[in-house]
mmCIF file with all atom_site columns, C-alpha atoms in Angstrom:
data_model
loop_
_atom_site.group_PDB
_atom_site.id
_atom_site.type_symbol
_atom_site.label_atom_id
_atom_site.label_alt_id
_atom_site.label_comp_id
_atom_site.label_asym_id
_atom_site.label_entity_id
_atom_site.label_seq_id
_atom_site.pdbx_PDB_ins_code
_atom_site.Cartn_x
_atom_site.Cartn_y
_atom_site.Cartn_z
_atom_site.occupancy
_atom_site.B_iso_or_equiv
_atom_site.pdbx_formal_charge
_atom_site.auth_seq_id
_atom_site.auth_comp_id
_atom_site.auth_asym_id
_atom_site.auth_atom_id
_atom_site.pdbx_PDB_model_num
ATOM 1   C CA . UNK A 1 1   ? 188.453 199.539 126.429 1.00 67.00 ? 1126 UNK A CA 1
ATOM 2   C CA . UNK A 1 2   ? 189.061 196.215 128.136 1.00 75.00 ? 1127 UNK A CA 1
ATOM 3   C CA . UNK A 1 3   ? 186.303 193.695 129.774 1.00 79.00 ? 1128 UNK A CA 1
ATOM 4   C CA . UNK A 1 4   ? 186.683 195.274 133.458 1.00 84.00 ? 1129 UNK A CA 1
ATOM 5   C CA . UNK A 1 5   ? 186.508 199.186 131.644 1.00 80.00 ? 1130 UNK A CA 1
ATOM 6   C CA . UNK A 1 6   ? 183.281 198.441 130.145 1.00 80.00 ? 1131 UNK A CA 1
ATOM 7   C CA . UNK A 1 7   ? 181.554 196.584 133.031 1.00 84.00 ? 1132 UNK A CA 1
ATOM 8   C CA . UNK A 1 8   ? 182.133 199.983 134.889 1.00 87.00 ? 1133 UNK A CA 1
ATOM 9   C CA . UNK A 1 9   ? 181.077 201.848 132.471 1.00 84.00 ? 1134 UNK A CA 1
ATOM 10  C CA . UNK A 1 10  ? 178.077 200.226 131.515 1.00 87.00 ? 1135 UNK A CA 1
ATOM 11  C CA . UNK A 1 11  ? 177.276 200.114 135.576 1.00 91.00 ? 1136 UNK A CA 1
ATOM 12  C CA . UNK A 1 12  ? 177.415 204.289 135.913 1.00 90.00 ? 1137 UNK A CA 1
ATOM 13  C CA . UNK A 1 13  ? 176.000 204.602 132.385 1.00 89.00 ? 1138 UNK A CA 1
ATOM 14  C CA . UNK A 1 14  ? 173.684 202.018 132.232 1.00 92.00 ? 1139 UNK A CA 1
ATOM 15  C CA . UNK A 1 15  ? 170.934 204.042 134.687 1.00 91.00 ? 1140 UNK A CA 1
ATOM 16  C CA . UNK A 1 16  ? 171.607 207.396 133.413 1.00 90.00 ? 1141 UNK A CA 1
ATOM 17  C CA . UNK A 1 17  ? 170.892 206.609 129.412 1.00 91.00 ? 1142 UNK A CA 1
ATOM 18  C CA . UNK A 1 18  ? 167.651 204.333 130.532 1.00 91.00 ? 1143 UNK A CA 1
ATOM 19  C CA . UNK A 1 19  ? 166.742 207.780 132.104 1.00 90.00 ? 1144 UNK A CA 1
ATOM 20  C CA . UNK A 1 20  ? 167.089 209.677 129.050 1.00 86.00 ? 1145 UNK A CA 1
ATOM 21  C CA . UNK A 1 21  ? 165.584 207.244 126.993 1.00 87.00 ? 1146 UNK A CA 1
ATOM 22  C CA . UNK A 1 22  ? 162.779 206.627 128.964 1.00 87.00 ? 1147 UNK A CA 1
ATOM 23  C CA . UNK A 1 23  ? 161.575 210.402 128.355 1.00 86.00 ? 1148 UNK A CA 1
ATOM 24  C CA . UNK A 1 24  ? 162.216 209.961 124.829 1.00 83.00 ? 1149 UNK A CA 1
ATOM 25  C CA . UNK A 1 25  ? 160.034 206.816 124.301 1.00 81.00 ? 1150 UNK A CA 1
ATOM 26  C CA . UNK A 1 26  ? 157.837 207.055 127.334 1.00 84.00 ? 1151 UNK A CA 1
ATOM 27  C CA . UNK A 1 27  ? 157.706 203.145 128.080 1.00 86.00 ? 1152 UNK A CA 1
ATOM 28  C CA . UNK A 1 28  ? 160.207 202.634 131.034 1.00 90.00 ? 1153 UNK A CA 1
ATOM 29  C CA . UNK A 1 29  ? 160.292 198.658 129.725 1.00 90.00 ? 1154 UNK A CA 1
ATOM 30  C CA . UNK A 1 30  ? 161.197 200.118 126.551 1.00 89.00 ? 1155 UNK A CA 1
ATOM 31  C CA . UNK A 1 31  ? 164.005 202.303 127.236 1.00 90.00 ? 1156 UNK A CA 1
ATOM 32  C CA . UNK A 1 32  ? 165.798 199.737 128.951 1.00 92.00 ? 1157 UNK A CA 1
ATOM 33  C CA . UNK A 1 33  ? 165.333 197.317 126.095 1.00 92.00 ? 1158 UNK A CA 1
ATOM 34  C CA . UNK A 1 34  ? 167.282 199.459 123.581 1.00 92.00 ? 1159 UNK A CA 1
ATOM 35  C CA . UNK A 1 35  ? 169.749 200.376 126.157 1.00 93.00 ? 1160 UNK A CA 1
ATOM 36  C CA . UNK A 1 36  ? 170.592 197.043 126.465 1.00 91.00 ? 1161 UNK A CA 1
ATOM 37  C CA . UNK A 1 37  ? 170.641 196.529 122.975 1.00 91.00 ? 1162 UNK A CA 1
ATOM 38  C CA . UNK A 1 38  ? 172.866 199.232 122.106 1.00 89.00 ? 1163 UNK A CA 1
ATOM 39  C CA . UNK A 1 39  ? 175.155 198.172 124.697 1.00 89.00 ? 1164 UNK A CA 1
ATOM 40  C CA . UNK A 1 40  ? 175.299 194.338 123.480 1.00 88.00 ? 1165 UNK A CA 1
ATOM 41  C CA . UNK A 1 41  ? 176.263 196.520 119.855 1.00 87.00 ? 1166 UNK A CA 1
ATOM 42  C CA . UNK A 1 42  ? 178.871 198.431 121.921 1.00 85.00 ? 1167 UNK A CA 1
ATOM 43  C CA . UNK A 1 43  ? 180.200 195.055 123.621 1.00 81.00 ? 1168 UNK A CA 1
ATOM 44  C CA . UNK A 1 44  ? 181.722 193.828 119.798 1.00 79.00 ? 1169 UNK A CA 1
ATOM 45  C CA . UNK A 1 45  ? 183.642 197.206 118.805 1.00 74.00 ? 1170 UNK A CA 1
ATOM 46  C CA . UNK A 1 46  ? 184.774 197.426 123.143 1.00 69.00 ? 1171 UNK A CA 1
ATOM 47  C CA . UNK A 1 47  ? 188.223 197.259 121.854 1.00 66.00 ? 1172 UNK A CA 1
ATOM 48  C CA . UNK A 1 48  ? 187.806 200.731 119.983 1.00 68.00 ? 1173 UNK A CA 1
ATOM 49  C CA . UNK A 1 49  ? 185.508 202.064 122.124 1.00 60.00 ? 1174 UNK A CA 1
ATOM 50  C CA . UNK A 1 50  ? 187.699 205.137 123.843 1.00 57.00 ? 1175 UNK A CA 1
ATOM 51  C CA . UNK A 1 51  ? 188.690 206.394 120.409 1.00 52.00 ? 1176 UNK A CA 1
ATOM 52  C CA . UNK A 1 52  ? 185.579 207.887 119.566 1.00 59.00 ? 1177 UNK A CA 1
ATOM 53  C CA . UNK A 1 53  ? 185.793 209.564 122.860 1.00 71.00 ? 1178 UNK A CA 1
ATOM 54  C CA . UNK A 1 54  ? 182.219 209.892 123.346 1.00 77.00 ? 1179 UNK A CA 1
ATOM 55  C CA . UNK A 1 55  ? 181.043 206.234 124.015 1.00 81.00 ? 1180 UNK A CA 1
ATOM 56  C CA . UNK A 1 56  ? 178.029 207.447 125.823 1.00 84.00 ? 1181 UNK A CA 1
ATOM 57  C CA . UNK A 1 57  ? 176.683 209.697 123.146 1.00 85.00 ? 1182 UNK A CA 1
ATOM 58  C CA . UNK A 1 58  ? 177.236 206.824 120.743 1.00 82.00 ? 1183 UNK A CA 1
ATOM 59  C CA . UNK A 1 59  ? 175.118 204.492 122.860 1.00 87.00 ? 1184 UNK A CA 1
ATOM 60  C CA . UNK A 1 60  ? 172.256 206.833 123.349 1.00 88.00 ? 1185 UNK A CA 1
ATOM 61  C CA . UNK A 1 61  ? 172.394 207.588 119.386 1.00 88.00 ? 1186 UNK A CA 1
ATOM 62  C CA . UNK A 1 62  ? 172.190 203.730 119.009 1.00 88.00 ? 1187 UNK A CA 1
ATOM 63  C CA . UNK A 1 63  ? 169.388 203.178 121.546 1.00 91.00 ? 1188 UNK A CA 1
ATOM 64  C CA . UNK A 1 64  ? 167.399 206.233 120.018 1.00 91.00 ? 1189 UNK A CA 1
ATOM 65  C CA . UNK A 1 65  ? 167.671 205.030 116.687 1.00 91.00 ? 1190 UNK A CA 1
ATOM 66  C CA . UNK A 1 66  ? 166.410 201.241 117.727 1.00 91.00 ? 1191 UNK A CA 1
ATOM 67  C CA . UNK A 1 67  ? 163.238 203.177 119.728 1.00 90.00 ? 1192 UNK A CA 1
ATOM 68  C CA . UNK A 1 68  ? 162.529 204.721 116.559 1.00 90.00 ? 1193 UNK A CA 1
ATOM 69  C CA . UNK A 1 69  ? 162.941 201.806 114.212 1.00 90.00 ? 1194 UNK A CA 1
ATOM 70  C CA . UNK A 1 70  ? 160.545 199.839 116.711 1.00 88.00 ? 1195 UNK A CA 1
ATOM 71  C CA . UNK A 1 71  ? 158.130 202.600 116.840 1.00 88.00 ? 1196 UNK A CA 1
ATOM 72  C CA . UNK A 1 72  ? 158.052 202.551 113.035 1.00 89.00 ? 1197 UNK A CA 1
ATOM 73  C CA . UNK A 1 73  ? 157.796 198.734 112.974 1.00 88.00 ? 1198 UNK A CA 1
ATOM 74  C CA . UNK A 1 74  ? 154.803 198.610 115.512 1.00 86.00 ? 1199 UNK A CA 1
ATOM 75  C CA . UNK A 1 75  ? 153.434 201.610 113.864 1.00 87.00 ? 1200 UNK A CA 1
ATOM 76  C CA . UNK A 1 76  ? 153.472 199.514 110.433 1.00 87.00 ? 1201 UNK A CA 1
ATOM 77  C CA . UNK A 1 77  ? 152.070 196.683 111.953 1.00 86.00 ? 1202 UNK A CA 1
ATOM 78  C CA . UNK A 1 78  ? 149.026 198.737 113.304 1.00 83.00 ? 1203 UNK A CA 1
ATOM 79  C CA . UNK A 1 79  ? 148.335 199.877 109.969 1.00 83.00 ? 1204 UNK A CA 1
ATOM 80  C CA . UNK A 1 80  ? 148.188 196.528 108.641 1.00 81.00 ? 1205 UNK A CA 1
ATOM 81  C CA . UNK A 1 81  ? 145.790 195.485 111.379 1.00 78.00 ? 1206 UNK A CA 1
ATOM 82  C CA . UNK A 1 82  ? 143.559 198.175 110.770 1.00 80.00 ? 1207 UNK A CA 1
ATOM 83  C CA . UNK A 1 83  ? 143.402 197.138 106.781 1.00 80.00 ? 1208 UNK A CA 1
ATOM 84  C CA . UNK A 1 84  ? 143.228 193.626 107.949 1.00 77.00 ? 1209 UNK A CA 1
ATOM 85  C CA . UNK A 1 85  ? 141.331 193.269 110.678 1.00 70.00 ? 1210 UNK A CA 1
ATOM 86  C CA . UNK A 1 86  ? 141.202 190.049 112.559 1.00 68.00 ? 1211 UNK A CA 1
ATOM 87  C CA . UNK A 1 87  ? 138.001 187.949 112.556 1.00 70.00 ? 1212 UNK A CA 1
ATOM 88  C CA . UNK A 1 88  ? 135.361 189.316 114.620 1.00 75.00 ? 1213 UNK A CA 1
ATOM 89  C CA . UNK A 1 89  ? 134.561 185.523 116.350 1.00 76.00 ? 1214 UNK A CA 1
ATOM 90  C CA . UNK A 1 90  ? 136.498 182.969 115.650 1.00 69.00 ? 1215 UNK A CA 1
ATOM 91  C CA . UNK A 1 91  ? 135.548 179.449 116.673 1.00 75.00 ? 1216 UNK A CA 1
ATOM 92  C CA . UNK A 1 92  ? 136.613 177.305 119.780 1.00 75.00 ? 1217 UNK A CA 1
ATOM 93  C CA . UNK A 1 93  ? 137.666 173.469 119.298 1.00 76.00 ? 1218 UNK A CA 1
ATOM 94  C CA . UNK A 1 94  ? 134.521 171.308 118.616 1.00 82.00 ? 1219 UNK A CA 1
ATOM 95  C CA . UNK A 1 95  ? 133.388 168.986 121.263 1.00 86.00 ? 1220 UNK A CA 1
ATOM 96  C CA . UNK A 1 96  ? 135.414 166.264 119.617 1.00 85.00 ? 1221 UNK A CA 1
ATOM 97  C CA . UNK A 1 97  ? 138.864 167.827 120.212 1.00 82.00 ? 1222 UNK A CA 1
ATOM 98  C CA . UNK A 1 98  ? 137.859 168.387 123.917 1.00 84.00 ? 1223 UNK A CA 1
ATOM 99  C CA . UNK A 1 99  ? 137.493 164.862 124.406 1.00 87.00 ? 1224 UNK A CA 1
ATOM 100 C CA . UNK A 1 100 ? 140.175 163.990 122.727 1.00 85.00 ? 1225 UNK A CA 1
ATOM 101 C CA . UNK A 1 101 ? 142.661 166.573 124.430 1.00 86.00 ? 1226 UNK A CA 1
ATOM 102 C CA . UNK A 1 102 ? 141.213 165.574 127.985 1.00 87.00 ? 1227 UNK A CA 1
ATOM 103 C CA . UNK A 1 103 ? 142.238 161.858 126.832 1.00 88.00 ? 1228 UNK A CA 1
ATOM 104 C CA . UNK A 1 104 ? 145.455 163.068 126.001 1.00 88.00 ? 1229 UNK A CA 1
ATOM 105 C CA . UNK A 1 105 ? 146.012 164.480 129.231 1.00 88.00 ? 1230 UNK A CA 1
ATOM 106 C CA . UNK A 1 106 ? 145.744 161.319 130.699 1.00 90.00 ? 1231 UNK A CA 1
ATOM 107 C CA . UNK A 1 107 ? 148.356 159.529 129.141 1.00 90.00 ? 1232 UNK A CA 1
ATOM 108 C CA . UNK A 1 108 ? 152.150 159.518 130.255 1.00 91.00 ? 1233 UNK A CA 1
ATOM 109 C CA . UNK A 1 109 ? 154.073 162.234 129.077 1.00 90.00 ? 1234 UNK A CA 1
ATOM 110 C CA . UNK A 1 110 ? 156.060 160.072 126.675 1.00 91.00 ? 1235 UNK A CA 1
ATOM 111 C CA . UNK A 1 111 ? 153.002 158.459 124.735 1.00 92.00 ? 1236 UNK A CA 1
ATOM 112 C CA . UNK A 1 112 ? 151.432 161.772 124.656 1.00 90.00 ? 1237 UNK A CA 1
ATOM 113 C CA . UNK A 1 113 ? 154.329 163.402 122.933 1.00 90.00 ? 1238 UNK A CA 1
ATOM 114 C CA . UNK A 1 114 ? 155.106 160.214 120.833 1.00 92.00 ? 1239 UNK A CA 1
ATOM 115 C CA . UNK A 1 115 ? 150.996 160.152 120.142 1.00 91.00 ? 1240 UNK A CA 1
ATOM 116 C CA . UNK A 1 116 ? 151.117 164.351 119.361 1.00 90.00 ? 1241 UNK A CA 1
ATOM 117 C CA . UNK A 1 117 ? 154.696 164.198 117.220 1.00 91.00 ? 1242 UNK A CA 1
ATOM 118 C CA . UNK A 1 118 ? 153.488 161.158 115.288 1.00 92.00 ? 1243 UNK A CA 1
ATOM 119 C CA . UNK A 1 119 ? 149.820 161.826 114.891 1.00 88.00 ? 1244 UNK A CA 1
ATOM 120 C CA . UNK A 1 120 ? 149.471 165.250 115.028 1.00 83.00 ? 1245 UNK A CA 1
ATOM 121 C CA . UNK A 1 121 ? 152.428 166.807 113.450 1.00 86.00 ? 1246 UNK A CA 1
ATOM 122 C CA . UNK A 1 122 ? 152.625 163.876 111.138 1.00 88.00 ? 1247 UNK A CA 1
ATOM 123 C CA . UNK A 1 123 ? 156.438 162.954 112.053 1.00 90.00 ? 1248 UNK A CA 1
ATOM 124 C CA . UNK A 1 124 ? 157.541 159.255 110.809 1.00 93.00 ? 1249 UNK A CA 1
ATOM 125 C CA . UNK A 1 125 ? 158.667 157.354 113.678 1.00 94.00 ? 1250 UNK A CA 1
ATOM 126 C CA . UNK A 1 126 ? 162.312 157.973 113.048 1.00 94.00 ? 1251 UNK A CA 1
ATOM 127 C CA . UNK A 1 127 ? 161.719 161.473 113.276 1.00 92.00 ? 1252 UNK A CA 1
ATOM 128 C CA . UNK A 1 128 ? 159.849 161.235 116.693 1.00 92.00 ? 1253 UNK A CA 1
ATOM 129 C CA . UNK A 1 129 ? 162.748 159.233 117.571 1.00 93.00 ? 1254 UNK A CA 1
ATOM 130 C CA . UNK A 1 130 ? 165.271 161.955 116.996 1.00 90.00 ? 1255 UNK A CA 1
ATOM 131 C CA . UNK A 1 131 ? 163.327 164.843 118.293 1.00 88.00 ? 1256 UNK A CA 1
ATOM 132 C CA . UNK A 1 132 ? 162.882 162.660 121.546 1.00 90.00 ? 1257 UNK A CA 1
ATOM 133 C CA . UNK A 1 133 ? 165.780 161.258 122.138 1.00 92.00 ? 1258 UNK A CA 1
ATOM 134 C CA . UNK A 1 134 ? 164.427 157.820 122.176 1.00 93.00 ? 1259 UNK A CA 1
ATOM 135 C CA . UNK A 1 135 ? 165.209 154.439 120.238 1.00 95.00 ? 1260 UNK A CA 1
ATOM 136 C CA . UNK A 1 136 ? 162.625 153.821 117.473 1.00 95.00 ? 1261 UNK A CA 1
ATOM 137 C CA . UNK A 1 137 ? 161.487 150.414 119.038 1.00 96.00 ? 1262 UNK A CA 1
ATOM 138 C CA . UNK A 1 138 ? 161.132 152.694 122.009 1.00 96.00 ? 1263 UNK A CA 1
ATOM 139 C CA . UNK A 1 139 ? 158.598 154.996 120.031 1.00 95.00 ? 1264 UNK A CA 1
ATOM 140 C CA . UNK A 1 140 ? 156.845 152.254 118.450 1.00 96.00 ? 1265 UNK A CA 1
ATOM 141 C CA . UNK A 1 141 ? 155.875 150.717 121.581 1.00 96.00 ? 1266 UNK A CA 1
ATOM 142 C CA . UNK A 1 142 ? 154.531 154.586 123.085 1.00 95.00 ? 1267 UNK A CA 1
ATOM 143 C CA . UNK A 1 143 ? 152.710 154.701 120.129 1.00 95.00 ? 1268 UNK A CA 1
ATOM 144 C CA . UNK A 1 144 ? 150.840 151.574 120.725 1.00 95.00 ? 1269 UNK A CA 1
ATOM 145 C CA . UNK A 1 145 ? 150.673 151.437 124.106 1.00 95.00 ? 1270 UNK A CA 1
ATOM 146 C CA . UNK A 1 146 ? 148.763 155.047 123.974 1.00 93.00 ? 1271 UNK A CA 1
ATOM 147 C CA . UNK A 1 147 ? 146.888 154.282 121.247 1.00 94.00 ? 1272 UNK A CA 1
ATOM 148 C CA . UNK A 1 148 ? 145.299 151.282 123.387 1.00 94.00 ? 1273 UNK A CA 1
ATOM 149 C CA . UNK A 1 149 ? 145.041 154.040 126.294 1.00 92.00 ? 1274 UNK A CA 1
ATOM 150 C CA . UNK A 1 150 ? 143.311 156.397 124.429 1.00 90.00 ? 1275 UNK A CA 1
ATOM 151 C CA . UNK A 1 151 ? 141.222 154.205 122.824 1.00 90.00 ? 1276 UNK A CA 1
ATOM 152 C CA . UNK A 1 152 ? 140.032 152.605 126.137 1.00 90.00 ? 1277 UNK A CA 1
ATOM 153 C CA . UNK A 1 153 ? 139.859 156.266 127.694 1.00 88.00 ? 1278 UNK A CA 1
ATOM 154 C CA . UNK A 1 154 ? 137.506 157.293 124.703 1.00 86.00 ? 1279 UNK A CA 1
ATOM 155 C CA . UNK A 1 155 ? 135.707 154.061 124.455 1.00 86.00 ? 1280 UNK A CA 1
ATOM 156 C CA . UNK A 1 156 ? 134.952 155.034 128.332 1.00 74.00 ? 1281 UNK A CA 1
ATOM 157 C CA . UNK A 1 157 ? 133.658 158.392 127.508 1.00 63.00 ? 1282 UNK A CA 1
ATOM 158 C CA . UNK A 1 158 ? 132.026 157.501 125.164 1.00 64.00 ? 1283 UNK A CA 1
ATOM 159 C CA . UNK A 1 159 ? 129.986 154.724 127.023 1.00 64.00 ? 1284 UNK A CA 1
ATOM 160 C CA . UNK A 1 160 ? 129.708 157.639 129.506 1.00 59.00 ? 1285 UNK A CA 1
ATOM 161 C CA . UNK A 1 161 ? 128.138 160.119 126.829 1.00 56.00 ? 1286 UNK A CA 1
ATOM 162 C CA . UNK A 1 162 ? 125.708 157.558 125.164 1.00 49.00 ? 1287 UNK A CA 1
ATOM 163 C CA . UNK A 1 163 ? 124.674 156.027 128.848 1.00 44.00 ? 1288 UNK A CA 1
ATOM 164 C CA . UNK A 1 164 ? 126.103 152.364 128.217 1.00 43.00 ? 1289 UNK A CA 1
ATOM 165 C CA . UNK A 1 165 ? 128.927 150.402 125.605 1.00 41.00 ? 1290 UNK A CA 1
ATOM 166 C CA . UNK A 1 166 ? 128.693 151.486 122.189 1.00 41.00 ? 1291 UNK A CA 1
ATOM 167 C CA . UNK A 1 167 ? 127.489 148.843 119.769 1.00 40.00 ? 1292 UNK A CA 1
ATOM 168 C CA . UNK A 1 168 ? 129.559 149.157 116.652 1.00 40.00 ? 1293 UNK A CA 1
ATOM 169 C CA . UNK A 1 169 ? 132.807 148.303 118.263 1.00 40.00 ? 1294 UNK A CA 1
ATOM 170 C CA . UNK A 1 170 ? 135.713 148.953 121.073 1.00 42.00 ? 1295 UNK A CA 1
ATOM 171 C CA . UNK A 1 171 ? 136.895 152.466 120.638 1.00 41.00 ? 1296 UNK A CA 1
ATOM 172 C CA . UNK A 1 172 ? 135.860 154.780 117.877 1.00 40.00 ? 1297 UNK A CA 1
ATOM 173 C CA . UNK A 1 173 ? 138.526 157.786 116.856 1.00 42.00 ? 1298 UNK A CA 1
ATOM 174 C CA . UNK A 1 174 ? 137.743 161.093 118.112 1.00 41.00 ? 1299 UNK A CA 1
ATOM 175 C CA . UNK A 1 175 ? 136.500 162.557 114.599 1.00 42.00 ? 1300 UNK A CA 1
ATOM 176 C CA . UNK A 1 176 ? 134.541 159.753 113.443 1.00 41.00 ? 1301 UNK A CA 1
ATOM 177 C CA . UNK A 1 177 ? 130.867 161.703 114.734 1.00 41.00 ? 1302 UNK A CA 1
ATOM 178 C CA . UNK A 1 178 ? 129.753 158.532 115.924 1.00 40.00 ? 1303 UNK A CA 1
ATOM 179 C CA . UNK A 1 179 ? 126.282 157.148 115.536 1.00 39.00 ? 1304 UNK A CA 1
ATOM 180 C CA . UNK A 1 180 ? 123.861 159.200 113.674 1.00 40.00 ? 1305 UNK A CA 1
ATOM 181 C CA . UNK A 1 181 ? 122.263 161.537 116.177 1.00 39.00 ? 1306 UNK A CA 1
ATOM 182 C CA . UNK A 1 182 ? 124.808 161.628 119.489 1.00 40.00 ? 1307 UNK A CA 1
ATOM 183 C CA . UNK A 1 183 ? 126.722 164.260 118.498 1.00 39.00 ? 1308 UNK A CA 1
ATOM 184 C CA . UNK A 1 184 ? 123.375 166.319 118.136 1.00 38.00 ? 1309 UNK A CA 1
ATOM 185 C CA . UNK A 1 185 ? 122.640 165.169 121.415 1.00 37.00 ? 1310 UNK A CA 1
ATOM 186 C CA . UNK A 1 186 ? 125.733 166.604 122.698 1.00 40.00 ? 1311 UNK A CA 1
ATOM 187 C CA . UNK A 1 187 ? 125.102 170.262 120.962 1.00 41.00 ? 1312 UNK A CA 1
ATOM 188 C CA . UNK A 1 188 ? 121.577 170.392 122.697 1.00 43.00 ? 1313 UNK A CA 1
ATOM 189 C CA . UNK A 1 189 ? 123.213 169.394 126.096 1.00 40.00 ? 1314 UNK A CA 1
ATOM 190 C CA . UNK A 1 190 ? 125.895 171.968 125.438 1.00 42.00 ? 1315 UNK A CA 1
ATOM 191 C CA . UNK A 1 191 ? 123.437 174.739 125.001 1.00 35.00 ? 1316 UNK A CA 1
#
């Protein structure tokens, strides 16, 4: 079967087998999803395609078999849930992480990713060099430039939070707690 011999016959059979398997699995999404599939399985053996002399039947055979080894698959996976079940509540970032996200955001997209990569995911500089495409003296100055911006961006929530400049010092990191007491503060405002 050549290129053009396919197309059409994926174009008249295409709609007919989505039909078929769409009463078979019930999930129009679904039935076109392992139509497709069984046709991008068809695409590599095109060549002998005709000799079988049913190509249809094989690609509904295909598809049915893929909507049963999904509904298997998500059938295993519900099983596992129900032995596993997730935890009933689990826990929102502390106020700490909000602040420091919401500093984040204010930085240029470059320092952020340079601040997230190095920081973060604990990349050396070389490697947030490669995975950004930038020189390493490039990096190093992002880095620095938005760690000064964060640290003036927390230093000024911080003044904000705590209703003037914080004594001990410039800029404190976003999981040091602070002073004794403001993050309690904070927890009673919350509430």
């Amino acid at each position: 079967m050549t290129e053009e011999e396919f197309d059409a016959f994926y174009a008249t059979a295409f709609p007919r087998l989505t039909g078929q398997l769409y009463a078979f699995t019930g999930d129009h999404g679904e039935a076109q999803d392992v139509v497709q599939e069984a046709f991008v399985r068809a695409w590599d053996q095109r060549r002998e395609f005709l000799l079988d002399g049913a190509p249809e039947a094989w690609i509904r055979t295909v598809a049915m078999r893929l909507a049963v080894s999904r509904w298997r698959r998500a059938r295993r996976w519900l099983e596992l849930v129900r032995r596993n079940p997730p935890p009933q509540h689990v826990p929102g970032p502390g106020p700490e992480r909000a602040t420091l996200v919401a500093a984040l955001r204010t930085l240029p997209e470059p320092q952020r990713m340079a601040l997230v990569l190095h920081h973060l995911c604990d990349l050396s500089v070389e490697q947030v060099a490669s995975e950004t495409g930038a020189p390493v003296g490039t990096v190093k100055a992002r880095l620095s430039r938005g760690r000064a911006a964060l640290a003036r961006e927390l230093s000024v929530d911080s003044a904000g939070a705590s209703g003037g400049r914080d004594s001990t010092g410039p800029a404190r990191s976003a999981g040091s707690g602070g002073p004794a007491g403001e993050g309690e503060r904070e927890d009673d405002r919350v509430r």
